[in-house]
Tab-separated table of C-alpha atoms in Angstrom:
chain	number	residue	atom	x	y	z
A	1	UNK	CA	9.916	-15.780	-9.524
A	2	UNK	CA	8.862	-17.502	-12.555
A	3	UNK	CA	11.474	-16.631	-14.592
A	4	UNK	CA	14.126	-17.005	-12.046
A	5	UNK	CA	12.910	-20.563	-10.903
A	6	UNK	CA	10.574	-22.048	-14.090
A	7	UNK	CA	13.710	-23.770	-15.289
A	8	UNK	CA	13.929	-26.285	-12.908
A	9	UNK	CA	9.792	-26.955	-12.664
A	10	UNK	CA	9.083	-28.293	-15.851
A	11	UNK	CA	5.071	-27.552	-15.090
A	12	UNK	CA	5.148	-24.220	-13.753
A	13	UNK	CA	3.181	-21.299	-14.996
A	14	UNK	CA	3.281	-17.766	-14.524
A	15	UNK	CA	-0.208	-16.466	-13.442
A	16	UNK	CA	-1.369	-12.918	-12.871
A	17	UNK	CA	-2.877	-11.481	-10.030
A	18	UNK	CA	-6.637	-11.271	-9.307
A	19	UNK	CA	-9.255	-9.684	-7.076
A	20	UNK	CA	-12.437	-11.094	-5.506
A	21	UNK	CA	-15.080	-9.400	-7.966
A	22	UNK	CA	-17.694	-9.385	-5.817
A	23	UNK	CA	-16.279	-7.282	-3.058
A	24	UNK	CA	-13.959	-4.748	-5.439
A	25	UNK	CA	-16.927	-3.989	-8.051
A	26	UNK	CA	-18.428	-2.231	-5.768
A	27	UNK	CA	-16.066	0.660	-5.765
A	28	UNK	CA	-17.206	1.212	-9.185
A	29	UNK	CA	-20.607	0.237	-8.843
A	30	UNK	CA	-21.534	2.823	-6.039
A	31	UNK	CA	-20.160	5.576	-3.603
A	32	UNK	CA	-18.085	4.026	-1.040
A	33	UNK	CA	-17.927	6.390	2.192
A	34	UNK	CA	-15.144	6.469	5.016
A	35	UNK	CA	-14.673	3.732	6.651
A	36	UNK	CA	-15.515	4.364	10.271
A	37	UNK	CA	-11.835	2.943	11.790
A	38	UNK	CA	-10.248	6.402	10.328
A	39	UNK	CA	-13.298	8.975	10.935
A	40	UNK	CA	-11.471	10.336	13.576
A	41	UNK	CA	-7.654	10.455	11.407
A	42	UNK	CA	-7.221	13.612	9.445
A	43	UNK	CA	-5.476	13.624	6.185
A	44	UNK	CA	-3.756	12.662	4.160
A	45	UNK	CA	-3.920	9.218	4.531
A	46	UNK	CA	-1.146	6.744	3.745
A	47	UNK	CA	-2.093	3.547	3.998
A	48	UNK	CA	-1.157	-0.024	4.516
A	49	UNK	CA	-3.788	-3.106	4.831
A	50	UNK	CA	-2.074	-6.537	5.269
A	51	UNK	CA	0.119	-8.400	8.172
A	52	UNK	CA	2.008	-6.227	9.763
A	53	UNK	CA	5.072	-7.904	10.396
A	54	UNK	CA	8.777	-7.886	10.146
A	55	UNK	CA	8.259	-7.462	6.339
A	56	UNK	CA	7.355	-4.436	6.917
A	57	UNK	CA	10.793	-1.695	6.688
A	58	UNK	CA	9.538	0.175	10.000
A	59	UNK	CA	13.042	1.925	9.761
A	60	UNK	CA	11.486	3.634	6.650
A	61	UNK	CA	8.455	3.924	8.163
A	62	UNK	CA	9.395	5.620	11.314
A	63	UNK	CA	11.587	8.140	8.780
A	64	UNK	CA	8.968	9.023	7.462
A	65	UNK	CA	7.013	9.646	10.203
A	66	UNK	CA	9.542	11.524	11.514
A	67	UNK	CA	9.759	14.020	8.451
A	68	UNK	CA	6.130	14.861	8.002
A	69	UNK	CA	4.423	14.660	10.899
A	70	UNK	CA	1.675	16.271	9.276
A	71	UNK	CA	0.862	12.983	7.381
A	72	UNK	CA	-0.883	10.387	9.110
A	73	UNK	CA	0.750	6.639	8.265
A	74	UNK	CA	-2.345	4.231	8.813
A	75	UNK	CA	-1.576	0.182	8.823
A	76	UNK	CA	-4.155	-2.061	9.387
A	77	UNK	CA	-3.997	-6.041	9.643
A	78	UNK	CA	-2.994	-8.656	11.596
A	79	UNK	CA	0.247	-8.351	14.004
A	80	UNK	CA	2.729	-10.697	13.071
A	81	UNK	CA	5.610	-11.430	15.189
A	82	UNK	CA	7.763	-8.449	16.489
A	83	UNK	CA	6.217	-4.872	15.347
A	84	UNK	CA	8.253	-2.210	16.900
A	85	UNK	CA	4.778	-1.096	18.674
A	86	UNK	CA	7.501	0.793	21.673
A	87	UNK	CA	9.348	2.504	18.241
A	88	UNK	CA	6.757	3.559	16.679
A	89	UNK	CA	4.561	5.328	20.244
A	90	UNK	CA	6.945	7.924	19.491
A	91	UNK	CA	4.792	9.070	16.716
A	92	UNK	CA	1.629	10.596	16.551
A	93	UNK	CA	0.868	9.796	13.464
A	94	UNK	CA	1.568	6.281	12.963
A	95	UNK	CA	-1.685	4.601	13.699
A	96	UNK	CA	-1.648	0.570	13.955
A	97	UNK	CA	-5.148	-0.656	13.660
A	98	UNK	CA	-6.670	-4.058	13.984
A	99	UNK	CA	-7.551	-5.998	10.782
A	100	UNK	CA	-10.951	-5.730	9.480
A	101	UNK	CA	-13.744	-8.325	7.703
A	102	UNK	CA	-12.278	-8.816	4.040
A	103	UNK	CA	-15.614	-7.520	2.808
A	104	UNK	CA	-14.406	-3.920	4.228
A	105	UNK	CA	-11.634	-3.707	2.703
A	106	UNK	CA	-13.069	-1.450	-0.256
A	107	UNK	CA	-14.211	0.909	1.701
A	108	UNK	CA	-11.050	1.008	3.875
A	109	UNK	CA	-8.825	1.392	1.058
A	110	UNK	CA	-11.360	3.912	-0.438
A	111	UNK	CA	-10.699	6.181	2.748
A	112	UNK	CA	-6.952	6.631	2.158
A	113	UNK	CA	-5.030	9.115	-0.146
A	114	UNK	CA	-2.407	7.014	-0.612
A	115	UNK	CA	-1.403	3.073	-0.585
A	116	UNK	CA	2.007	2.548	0.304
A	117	UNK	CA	4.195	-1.146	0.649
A	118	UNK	CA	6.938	-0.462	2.396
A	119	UNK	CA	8.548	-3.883	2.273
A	120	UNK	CA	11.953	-4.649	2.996
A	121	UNK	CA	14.186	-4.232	-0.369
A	122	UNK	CA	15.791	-7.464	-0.594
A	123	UNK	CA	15.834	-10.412	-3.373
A	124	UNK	CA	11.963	-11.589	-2.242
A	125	UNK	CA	10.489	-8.321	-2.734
A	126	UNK	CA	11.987	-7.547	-5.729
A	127	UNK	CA	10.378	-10.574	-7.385
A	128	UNK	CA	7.387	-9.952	-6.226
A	129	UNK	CA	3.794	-8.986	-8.058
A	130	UNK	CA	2.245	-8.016	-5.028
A	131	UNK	CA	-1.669	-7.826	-4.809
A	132	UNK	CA	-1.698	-5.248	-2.557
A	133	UNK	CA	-0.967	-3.300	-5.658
A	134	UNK	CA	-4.155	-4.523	-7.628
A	135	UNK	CA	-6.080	-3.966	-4.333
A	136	UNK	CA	-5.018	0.212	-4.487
A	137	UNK	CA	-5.950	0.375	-8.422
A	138	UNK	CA	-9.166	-0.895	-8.104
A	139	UNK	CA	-9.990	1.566	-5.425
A	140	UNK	CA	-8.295	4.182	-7.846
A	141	UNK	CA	-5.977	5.116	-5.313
A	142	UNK	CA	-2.100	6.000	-6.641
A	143	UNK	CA	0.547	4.033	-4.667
A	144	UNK	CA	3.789	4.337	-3.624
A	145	UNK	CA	6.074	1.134	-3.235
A	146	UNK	CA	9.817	0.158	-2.210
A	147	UNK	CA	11.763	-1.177	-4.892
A	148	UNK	CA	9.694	-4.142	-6.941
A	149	UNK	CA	11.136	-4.095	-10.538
A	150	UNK	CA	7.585	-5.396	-11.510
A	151	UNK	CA	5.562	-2.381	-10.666
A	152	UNK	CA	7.728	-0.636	-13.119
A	153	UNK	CA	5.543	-1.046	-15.940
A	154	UNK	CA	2.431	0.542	-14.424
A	155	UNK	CA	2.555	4.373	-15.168
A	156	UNK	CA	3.978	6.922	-12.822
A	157	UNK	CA	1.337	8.561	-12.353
A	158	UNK	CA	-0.404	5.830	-10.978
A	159	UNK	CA	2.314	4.178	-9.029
A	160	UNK	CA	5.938	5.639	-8.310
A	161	UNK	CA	8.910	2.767	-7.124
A	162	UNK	CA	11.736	4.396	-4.979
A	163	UNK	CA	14.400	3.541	-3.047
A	164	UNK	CA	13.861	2.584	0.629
A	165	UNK	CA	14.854	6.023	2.030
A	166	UNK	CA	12.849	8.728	3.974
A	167	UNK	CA	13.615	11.587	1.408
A	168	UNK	CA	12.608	9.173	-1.483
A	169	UNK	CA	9.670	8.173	-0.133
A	170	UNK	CA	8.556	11.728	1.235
A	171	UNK	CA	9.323	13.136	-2.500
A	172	UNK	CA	6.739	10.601	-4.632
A	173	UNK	CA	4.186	11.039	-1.516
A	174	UNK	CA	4.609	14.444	-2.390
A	175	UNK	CA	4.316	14.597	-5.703
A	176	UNK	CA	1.343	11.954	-5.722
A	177	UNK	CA	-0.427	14.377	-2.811
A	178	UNK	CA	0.313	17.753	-4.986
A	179	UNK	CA	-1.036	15.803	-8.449
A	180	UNK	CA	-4.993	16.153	-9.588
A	181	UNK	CA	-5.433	12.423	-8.753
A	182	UNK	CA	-5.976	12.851	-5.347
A	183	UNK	CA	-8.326	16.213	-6.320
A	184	UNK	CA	-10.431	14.170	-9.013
A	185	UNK	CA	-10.864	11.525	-6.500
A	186	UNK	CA	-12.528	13.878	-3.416
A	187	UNK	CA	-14.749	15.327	-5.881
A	188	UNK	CA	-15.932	11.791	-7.748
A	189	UNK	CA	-14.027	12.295	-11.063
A	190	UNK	CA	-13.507	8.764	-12.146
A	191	UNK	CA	-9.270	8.181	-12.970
């Protein structure tokens, strides 16, 4: 946004992104457990924590859902505006959970395999340097994310940006799920 719009603010300035230390050290500082919301959801775990809103691509979503229903799509957060809860009672495993204290978010994200943002692709999203993404690193979770140009220059390993289509999207779960991240992590191998 910065460099699209900085031209015409003569005091603008780009910032990064940042996390509250105090509630993020902790994943590093000691063992986080499950958080109890998703003791009784198998795995894997994708995972969203934010508004759940029209933001959200719940067309993707639902594809997704609809090719591995052996995956269990978790969102948790607020309900803003019109989510597709009749769309989405189809699935079994698309759970929509309410939001939870800011200070459990650690051990929330913690508990998934997988942080996805499966935003709408349009000119907003792509400009975006979403914190969500800074949220699933420090819980040393790899991500998958609909098109944002800026999470290009984390490594693939880490994060993987596709297109917003089922067989995209089920092909970097994949190969995140399949990679010794997500084995290193069960076991307590720091990443």
């Amino acid at each position: 946004l910065h460099s699209l719009y900085s031209i015409h603010y003569r005091n603008s300035f780009e910032l990064g992104n940042g996390l509250a230390r105090k509630h993020f050290e902790q994943l590093s500082a000691s063992k986080v457990g499950t958080h109890p919301i998703l003791n009784d959801i198998g795995r894997p775990r994708l995972g969203y924590c934010g508004a759940l809103s029209a933001r959200l691509n719940w067309d993707l979503i639902r594809g997704i859902a609809d090719m591995r229903p052996d995956w269990n799509l978790i969102f948790v957060g607020p309900r803003l505006g019109a989510v597709p809860d009749a769309l989405l009672a189809d699935f079994k495993n698309i759970h929509l959970l309410d939001a939870v204290e800011y200070e459990q978010l650690p051990s929330l994200f913690r508990s998934l395999d997988i942080g996805i943002m499966p935003y709408l692709d349009n000119p907003f999203f792509q400009a975006l340097n979403p914190l969500k993404f800074y949220e699933y690193a420090a819980a040393g979770i790899p991500c998958v994310s609909s098109p944002i140009p800026e999470l290009g220059r984390f490594d693939q390993s880490f994060v993987r940006v596709c297109d917003n289509t089922p067989q995209a999207w089920v092909k970097a779960i994949s190969e995140h799920l399949d990679a010794d991240v997500i084995a290193n992590r069960e076991t307590g191998t720091k990443i």
